[in-house]
Amino acid sequence: MSTMKDIANLAGVSVATVSYVLNGTKKVSPEVEERVLKIVQKTHYQPNTIAKSLRMQRTQVIGVLVEDIRGMPVPEIVDGINEHLEQGPYQVLLMNLRLLDKLYNRYDQLAQYIDPINQAIILMENARVDGIIYVAMHDRHIKGVRRPVHIPMVYAYATTDEAETPSVTYENERSAYEITMRLIREKHVRIALVAGHSASTDAKLRLDGFMAAMHDAGLDIPGEYIRWGNWEYQSGREQCDRLLQMSVRPTAIFAMNDVMATGCYRSIKDHGLTIPTDISVVGFDNREFAQFINPPLTTVELPNRDIGMHAAELLIGRIEKESVEEQALVLPCRIIERESVRGI
């Protein structure tokens, strides 16, 4: 294998000049640059990245630790991370904890897996990554996770009390408020809620947003209009069945995710009703299938890719000492208007 010294001897220049050409750290004449690059190509020179990282005390590798790559927001978040890192010299080392099968939809039990999470962070540190982005598969407040020694970490799709650890997530409660107000502006006053798992942080935040919108509009919420599901299709169908069996049924339903909303669709059809003529339905998450069901579902789109991009930006800023301020970013969502809502 050729070395930088070999390249310098063949080109008749100093080793420092070869370094300037290869790393772009200092301008050299076009003639010298062309001569060096031709020899590099001819000799198939490969830089010693290990030696370089030891000199720089950096590997230019970012560790991305995901709770489960199959979790709904995770692929888009990771894509956003990669999109931002494509602009610079950093590469990604991805580690998948595969927690989805262990948890199913009981995200409140994630605290049981703190030990394997912390072991994975230690492995990332031992791999000499320059920083870590921890990607949660369920938006929540995280406690007990090991903070890496001597390298920065950023949470994506989660928040934390650690002042030294930035986080990026989305406006959960505010988005639930806005989608509820979307129904209220269409003159709906009997609005029911099909909620997610009662132990879920997401469900609690979205419930708060729903309640706040109804309160601000001066609307009553019968206790029977709040139905607790578990984020799954069948629970959406079953809870909607109960709503439609009431003597005074709702004119609109807010399902806390698109999967439960499709369960509501099936229930409404089973009862001989149509959407949105007889009842309006809105969801949350803007899953891909939401645009293809009949009628297409009005829902909330999460900024998953932007969460990844901002997390990568915050981490690089801390690695390169451009920004050391503690930051907790909360990104806005947007309502995707489709055909499942009709005014009274």
Short mmCIF file of C-alpha atoms in Angstrom, two decimals:
data_model
loop_
_atom_site.label_atom_id
_atom_site.label_comp_id
_atom_site.label_asym_id
_atom_site.label_seq_id
_atom_site.Cartn_x
_atom_site.Cartn_y
_atom_site.Cartn_z
CA MET A 1 0.00 0.00 0.00
CA SER A 2 1.24 3.44 -0.90
CA THR A 3 1.81 5.95 1.84
CA MET A 4 1.56 9.73 1.78
CA LYS A 5 5.35 9.83 1.79
CA ASP A 6 5.42 7.67 -1.37
CA ILE A 7 3.01 10.06 -3.08
CA ALA A 8 5.18 13.02 -2.07
CA ASN A 9 8.37 11.41 -3.47
CA LEU A 10 6.72 10.53 -6.80
CA ALA A 11 5.23 14.01 -7.14
CA GLY A 12 8.40 15.79 -6.06
CA VAL A 13 6.63 17.68 -3.27
CA SER A 14 6.57 17.60 0.51
CA VAL A 15 4.33 15.34 2.57
CA ALA A 16 2.64 18.49 3.87
CA THR A 17 1.72 19.50 0.30
CA VAL A 18 0.15 16.10 -0.34
CA SER A 19 -1.84 16.55 2.88
CA TYR A 20 -3.00 19.99 1.74
CA VAL A 21 -4.26 18.54 -1.55
CA LEU A 22 -6.02 15.52 -0.05
CA ASN A 23 -7.62 17.35 2.87
CA GLY A 24 -8.22 20.71 1.20
CA THR A 25 -6.69 22.49 4.18
CA LYS A 26 -4.48 24.87 2.17
CA LYS A 27 -4.38 26.04 -1.42
CA VAL A 28 -1.62 24.81 -3.73
CA SER A 29 -1.00 25.63 -7.39
CA PRO A 30 -3.31 23.91 -9.92
CA GLU A 31 -0.29 22.20 -11.53
CA VAL A 32 0.87 20.68 -8.24
CA GLU A 33 -2.67 19.63 -7.29
CA GLU A 34 -3.17 17.91 -10.66
CA ARG A 35 0.21 16.12 -10.40
CA VAL A 36 -0.54 14.84 -6.87
CA LEU A 37 -4.06 13.66 -7.75
CA LYS A 38 -2.84 11.78 -10.83
CA ILE A 39 -0.31 9.89 -8.73
CA VAL A 40 -2.94 9.21 -6.05
CA GLN A 41 -5.18 7.72 -8.73
CA LYS A 42 -2.40 5.73 -10.36
CA THR A 43 -1.19 4.22 -7.08
CA HIS A 44 -4.71 3.63 -5.68
CA TYR A 45 -3.73 5.42 -2.51
CA GLN A 46 -6.14 5.02 0.43
CA PRO A 47 -5.77 7.31 3.46
CA ASN A 48 -5.30 5.68 6.84
CA THR A 49 -8.55 6.75 8.47
CA ILE A 50 -7.63 5.14 11.79
CA ALA A 51 -4.39 7.11 12.03
CA LYS A 52 -6.22 10.26 11.00
CA SER A 53 -8.90 9.77 13.65
CA LEU A 54 -6.24 9.23 16.31
CA ARG A 55 -4.53 12.48 15.30
CA MET A 56 -7.79 14.42 15.24
CA GLN A 57 -9.21 12.58 18.27
CA ARG A 58 -12.34 12.13 16.16
CA THR A 59 -13.73 9.32 14.02
CA GLN A 60 -16.27 11.45 12.13
CA VAL A 61 -18.81 8.74 12.92
CA ILE A 62 -22.20 9.49 14.50
CA GLY A 63 -23.85 6.74 16.52
CA VAL A 64 -27.61 6.48 15.91
CA LEU A 65 -29.25 4.31 18.54
CA VAL A 66 -32.88 3.45 17.73
CA GLU A 67 -35.34 1.69 20.01
CA ASP A 68 -36.76 -0.14 17.01
CA ILE A 69 -36.25 0.60 13.32
CA ARG A 70 -39.82 -0.59 12.66
CA GLY A 71 -41.40 1.93 15.05
CA MET A 72 -43.75 4.24 13.16
CA PRO A 73 -41.67 7.46 13.20
CA VAL A 74 -38.18 5.92 13.26
CA PRO A 75 -37.43 5.33 9.53
CA GLU A 76 -38.30 8.92 8.64
CA ILE A 77 -36.32 10.29 11.58
CA VAL A 78 -33.24 8.25 10.58
CA ASP A 79 -33.69 9.40 6.98
CA GLY A 80 -33.68 13.00 8.21
CA ILE A 81 -30.48 12.35 10.20
CA ASN A 82 -28.79 10.90 7.11
CA GLU A 83 -30.01 13.73 4.92
CA HIS A 84 -28.39 16.31 7.19
CA LEU A 85 -25.15 14.35 7.62
CA GLU A 86 -24.75 13.96 3.84
CA GLN A 87 -23.71 17.62 3.81
CA GLY A 88 -20.47 16.92 5.72
CA PRO A 89 -17.83 14.35 6.48
CA TYR A 90 -19.79 12.34 9.05
CA GLN A 91 -20.89 8.73 8.63
CA VAL A 92 -23.63 6.89 10.54
CA LEU A 93 -23.26 3.84 12.76
CA LEU A 94 -26.77 2.48 13.36
CA MET A 95 -27.74 0.21 16.27
CA ASN A 96 -31.25 -1.23 16.55
CA LEU A 97 -32.44 -2.29 20.02
CA ARG A 98 -35.46 -4.20 18.58
CA LEU A 99 -37.79 -3.33 21.45
CA LEU A 100 -41.05 -3.41 19.49
CA ASP A 101 -41.66 -7.15 19.84
CA LYS A 102 -40.83 -7.02 23.53
CA LEU A 103 -43.25 -4.16 24.23
CA TYR A 104 -46.02 -4.49 21.61
CA ASN A 105 -47.96 -1.29 22.42
CA ARG A 106 -47.13 -1.01 26.13
CA TYR A 107 -44.66 1.83 25.79
CA ASP A 108 -45.12 2.69 29.46
CA GLN A 109 -43.00 -0.39 30.19
CA LEU A 110 -39.92 0.93 28.38
CA ALA A 111 -38.33 1.68 31.76
CA GLN A 112 -37.77 -2.08 32.13
CA TYR A 113 -35.21 -1.93 29.30
CA ILE A 114 -32.95 0.80 30.68
CA ASP A 115 -30.10 -1.69 31.26
CA PRO A 116 -29.86 -2.90 27.64
CA ILE A 117 -30.26 0.70 26.47
CA ASN A 118 -27.35 1.79 28.66
CA GLN A 119 -25.25 -1.18 27.50
CA ALA A 120 -25.83 -0.09 23.90
CA ILE A 121 -24.66 3.44 24.75
CA ILE A 122 -21.47 1.99 26.27
CA LEU A 123 -20.90 -0.02 23.07
CA MET A 124 -21.30 3.17 21.05
CA GLU A 125 -18.76 4.92 23.27
CA ASN A 126 -16.33 2.02 22.87
CA ALA A 127 -16.74 2.33 19.09
CA ARG A 128 -15.34 5.86 19.51
CA VAL A 129 -18.27 7.64 17.86
CA ASP A 130 -18.12 11.42 18.03
CA GLY A 131 -21.67 11.70 19.33
CA ILE A 132 -24.93 9.79 19.73
CA ILE A 133 -28.48 10.46 18.58
CA TYR A 134 -30.99 8.43 20.59
CA VAL A 135 -34.18 7.86 18.55
CA ALA A 136 -37.25 6.87 20.56
CA MET A 137 -40.12 5.01 18.90
CA HIS A 138 -42.70 6.63 21.18
CA ASP A 139 -42.75 10.30 22.15
CA ARG A 140 -42.20 10.49 25.89
CA HIS A 141 -40.12 11.92 28.72
CA ILE A 142 -37.02 9.74 29.22
CA LYS A 143 -35.34 9.12 32.57
CA GLY A 144 -32.51 6.87 33.67
CA VAL A 145 -30.65 6.63 30.36
CA ARG A 146 -26.86 6.82 30.68
CA ARG A 147 -25.31 10.09 29.56
CA PRO A 148 -22.16 9.33 27.55
CA VAL A 149 -18.83 10.42 28.96
CA HIS A 150 -16.90 13.04 26.95
CA ILE A 151 -19.21 12.95 23.91
CA PRO A 152 -22.55 14.71 23.34
CA MET A 153 -25.91 13.02 22.90
CA VAL A 154 -29.23 14.29 21.51
CA TYR A 155 -32.70 12.79 21.96
CA ALA A 156 -34.99 12.59 18.93
CA TYR A 157 -38.74 12.07 19.42
CA ALA A 158 -38.35 12.37 23.19
CA THR A 159 -37.65 14.85 25.98
CA THR A 160 -35.46 14.73 29.07
CA ASP A 161 -34.69 16.60 32.29
CA GLU A 162 -30.95 16.50 31.54
CA ALA A 163 -29.93 20.11 30.95
CA GLU A 164 -26.80 18.99 29.08
CA THR A 165 -28.71 16.83 26.58
CA PRO A 166 -30.68 18.57 23.81
CA SER A 167 -33.89 17.04 22.51
CA VAL A 168 -36.14 17.39 19.48
CA THR A 169 -39.80 16.42 19.44
CA TYR A 170 -43.14 17.73 18.16
CA GLU A 171 -46.19 19.67 19.40
CA ASN A 172 -48.30 16.77 20.59
CA GLU A 173 -50.83 18.55 22.78
CA ARG A 174 -51.08 21.60 20.51
CA SER A 175 -51.72 19.41 17.46
CA ALA A 176 -54.57 17.58 19.22
CA TYR A 177 -56.02 20.98 20.12
CA GLU A 178 -55.86 22.15 16.50
CA ILE A 179 -57.42 19.02 14.97
CA THR A 180 -60.26 19.26 17.51
CA MET A 181 -60.76 22.94 16.65
CA ARG A 182 -60.91 21.87 13.00
CA LEU A 183 -64.08 19.91 13.85
CA ILE A 184 -65.46 22.70 16.03
CA ARG A 185 -65.10 25.22 13.20
CA GLU A 186 -67.34 22.92 11.13
CA LYS A 187 -70.03 23.43 13.82
CA HIS A 188 -69.65 20.01 15.42
CA VAL A 189 -70.60 20.12 19.11
CA ARG A 190 -70.94 16.39 19.84
CA ILE A 191 -67.33 15.31 19.39
CA ALA A 192 -66.10 11.98 20.76
CA LEU A 193 -62.54 10.84 21.39
CA VAL A 194 -61.10 7.37 20.74
CA ALA A 195 -57.94 7.53 22.83
CA GLY A 196 -54.78 5.46 22.87
CA HIS A 197 -53.45 3.41 25.76
CA SER A 198 -54.32 5.07 29.07
CA ALA A 199 -50.74 4.75 30.35
CA SER A 200 -49.27 6.41 27.26
CA THR A 201 -47.72 9.89 27.45
CA ASP A 202 -48.94 10.58 23.92
CA ALA A 203 -52.50 9.70 24.87
CA LYS A 204 -52.42 11.97 27.91
CA LEU A 205 -51.04 14.92 25.94
CA ARG A 206 -53.57 14.48 23.14
CA LEU A 207 -56.36 14.17 25.68
CA ASP A 208 -55.23 17.47 27.23
CA GLY A 209 -55.28 19.12 23.80
CA PHE A 210 -58.75 17.77 23.04
CA MET A 211 -60.13 18.86 26.43
CA ALA A 212 -58.61 22.34 26.09
CA ALA A 213 -60.19 22.87 22.66
CA MET A 214 -63.61 21.74 23.87
CA HIS A 215 -63.30 23.96 26.96
CA ASP A 216 -62.26 26.99 24.91
CA ALA A 217 -65.28 26.46 22.66
CA GLY A 218 -67.59 26.12 25.66
CA LEU A 219 -68.64 22.60 24.69
CA ASP A 220 -69.67 19.81 27.05
CA ILE A 221 -67.90 16.45 26.97
CA PRO A 222 -70.09 13.58 28.16
CA GLY A 223 -67.94 11.05 30.00
CA GLU A 224 -69.14 8.30 27.63
CA TYR A 225 -67.70 10.24 24.69
CA ILE A 226 -64.13 9.51 25.83
CA ARG A 227 -63.30 5.92 24.92
CA TRP A 228 -59.95 4.33 25.78
CA GLY A 229 -58.44 2.05 23.15
CA ASN A 230 -54.90 0.72 22.79
CA TRP A 231 -53.66 2.26 19.50
CA GLU A 232 -54.75 -0.82 17.50
CA TYR A 233 -57.35 -1.26 14.72
CA GLN A 234 -59.66 -3.55 16.69
CA SER A 235 -59.84 -1.20 19.67
CA GLY A 236 -60.82 1.64 17.35
CA ARG A 237 -63.59 -0.49 15.91
CA GLU A 238 -64.87 -1.64 19.30
CA GLN A 239 -64.84 1.81 20.90
CA CYS A 240 -66.58 3.33 17.90
CA ASP A 241 -69.24 0.59 18.15
CA ARG A 242 -69.98 1.75 21.69
CA LEU A 243 -70.24 5.37 20.59
CA LEU A 244 -72.65 4.56 17.78
CA GLN A 245 -74.88 2.52 20.08
CA MET A 246 -75.62 5.58 22.25
CA SER A 247 -79.04 7.20 22.09
CA VAL A 248 -77.33 10.52 21.32
CA ARG A 249 -74.35 9.60 19.22
CA PRO A 250 -71.52 11.98 18.27
CA THR A 251 -71.42 13.77 14.93
CA ALA A 252 -67.62 13.63 14.84
CA ILE A 253 -64.86 11.38 16.18
CA PHE A 254 -61.22 12.23 16.85
CA ALA A 255 -59.20 9.01 16.83
CA MET A 256 -55.78 9.49 18.41
CA ASN A 257 -54.02 7.62 15.62
CA ASP A 258 -54.79 6.65 12.04
CA VAL A 259 -54.84 2.93 12.82
CA MET A 260 -57.73 3.34 15.29
CA ALA A 261 -59.39 5.72 12.83
CA THR A 262 -59.56 2.89 10.27
CA GLY A 263 -61.24 0.77 12.95
CA CYS A 264 -63.79 3.57 13.32
CA TYR A 265 -64.32 3.52 9.56
CA ARG A 266 -65.22 -0.16 9.69
CA SER A 267 -67.58 0.32 12.63
CA ILE A 268 -69.36 3.23 10.93
CA LYS A 269 -69.83 1.15 7.78
CA ASP A 270 -71.12 -1.80 9.84
CA HIS A 271 -73.77 0.51 11.33
CA GLY A 272 -74.97 1.52 7.88
CA LEU A 273 -73.60 5.05 8.15
CA THR A 274 -71.32 6.96 5.81
CA ILE A 275 -68.32 9.26 6.29
CA PRO A 276 -68.56 12.24 6.29
CA THR A 277 -72.31 12.51 5.48
CA ASP A 278 -73.43 10.96 8.77
CA ILE A 279 -70.31 11.33 10.87
CA SER A 280 -66.91 13.01 10.49
CA VAL A 281 -63.64 11.31 11.48
CA VAL A 282 -60.12 12.68 11.99
CA GLY A 283 -56.94 10.83 12.88
CA PHE A 284 -53.35 11.51 13.90
CA ASP A 285 -49.91 10.58 12.43
CA ASN A 286 -50.64 10.77 8.66
CA ARG A 287 -49.70 7.18 8.01
CA GLU A 288 -49.25 6.35 4.33
CA PHE A 289 -52.54 4.44 4.13
CA ALA A 290 -54.53 7.48 5.35
CA GLN A 291 -54.66 8.92 1.83
CA PHE A 292 -55.91 5.66 0.30
CA ILE A 293 -58.84 4.68 2.55
CA ASN A 294 -62.33 5.75 1.49
CA PRO A 295 -62.84 8.59 2.09
CA PRO A 296 -59.24 9.80 2.51
CA LEU A 297 -58.61 10.68 6.15
CA THR A 298 -58.10 14.19 7.53
CA THR A 299 -55.25 13.81 10.02
CA VAL A 300 -52.18 15.36 11.66
CA GLU A 301 -48.80 15.00 9.96
CA LEU A 302 -45.79 14.72 12.27
CA PRO A 303 -42.49 16.41 11.29
CA ASN A 304 -40.51 13.17 11.61
CA ARG A 305 -37.89 13.90 8.96
CA ASP A 306 -37.37 17.41 10.35
CA ILE A 307 -36.92 15.93 13.84
CA GLY A 308 -34.04 13.85 12.49
CA MET A 309 -32.46 16.75 10.64
CA HIS A 310 -32.63 19.09 13.64
CA ALA A 311 -31.26 16.38 15.96
CA ALA A 312 -28.27 15.89 13.66
CA GLU A 313 -27.75 19.65 13.41
CA LEU A 314 -27.78 20.07 17.19
CA LEU A 315 -25.34 17.20 17.66
CA ILE A 316 -22.85 18.43 15.05
CA GLY A 317 -23.01 21.90 16.58
CA ARG A 318 -22.00 20.49 19.94
CA ILE A 319 -19.28 18.25 18.48
CA GLU A 320 -17.73 21.15 16.64
CA LYS A 321 -18.30 23.57 19.54
CA GLU A 322 -20.41 25.84 17.34
CA SER A 323 -23.27 25.67 19.83
CA VAL A 324 -23.14 24.44 23.40
CA GLU A 325 -26.41 25.95 24.61
CA GLU A 326 -28.90 23.48 26.02
CA GLN A 327 -31.81 23.27 23.62
CA ALA A 328 -35.18 21.52 23.61
CA LEU A 329 -36.82 21.96 20.22
CA VAL A 330 -40.53 21.34 19.81
CA LEU A 331 -41.52 21.34 16.14
CA PRO A 332 -45.01 22.14 14.81
CA CYS A 333 -47.20 19.57 13.08
CA ARG A 334 -49.66 20.32 10.29
CA ILE A 335 -53.20 19.25 9.56
CA ILE A 336 -53.62 17.32 6.31
CA GLU A 337 -57.05 18.19 4.92
CA ARG A 338 -58.81 15.33 3.14
CA GLU A 339 -62.41 14.23 2.69
CA SER A 340 -63.44 12.69 6.03
CA VAL A 341 -64.81 15.91 7.56
CA ARG A 342 -68.06 17.68 6.73
CA GLY A 343 -69.69 20.65 8.37
CA ILE A 344 -73.00 20.50 10.21
#
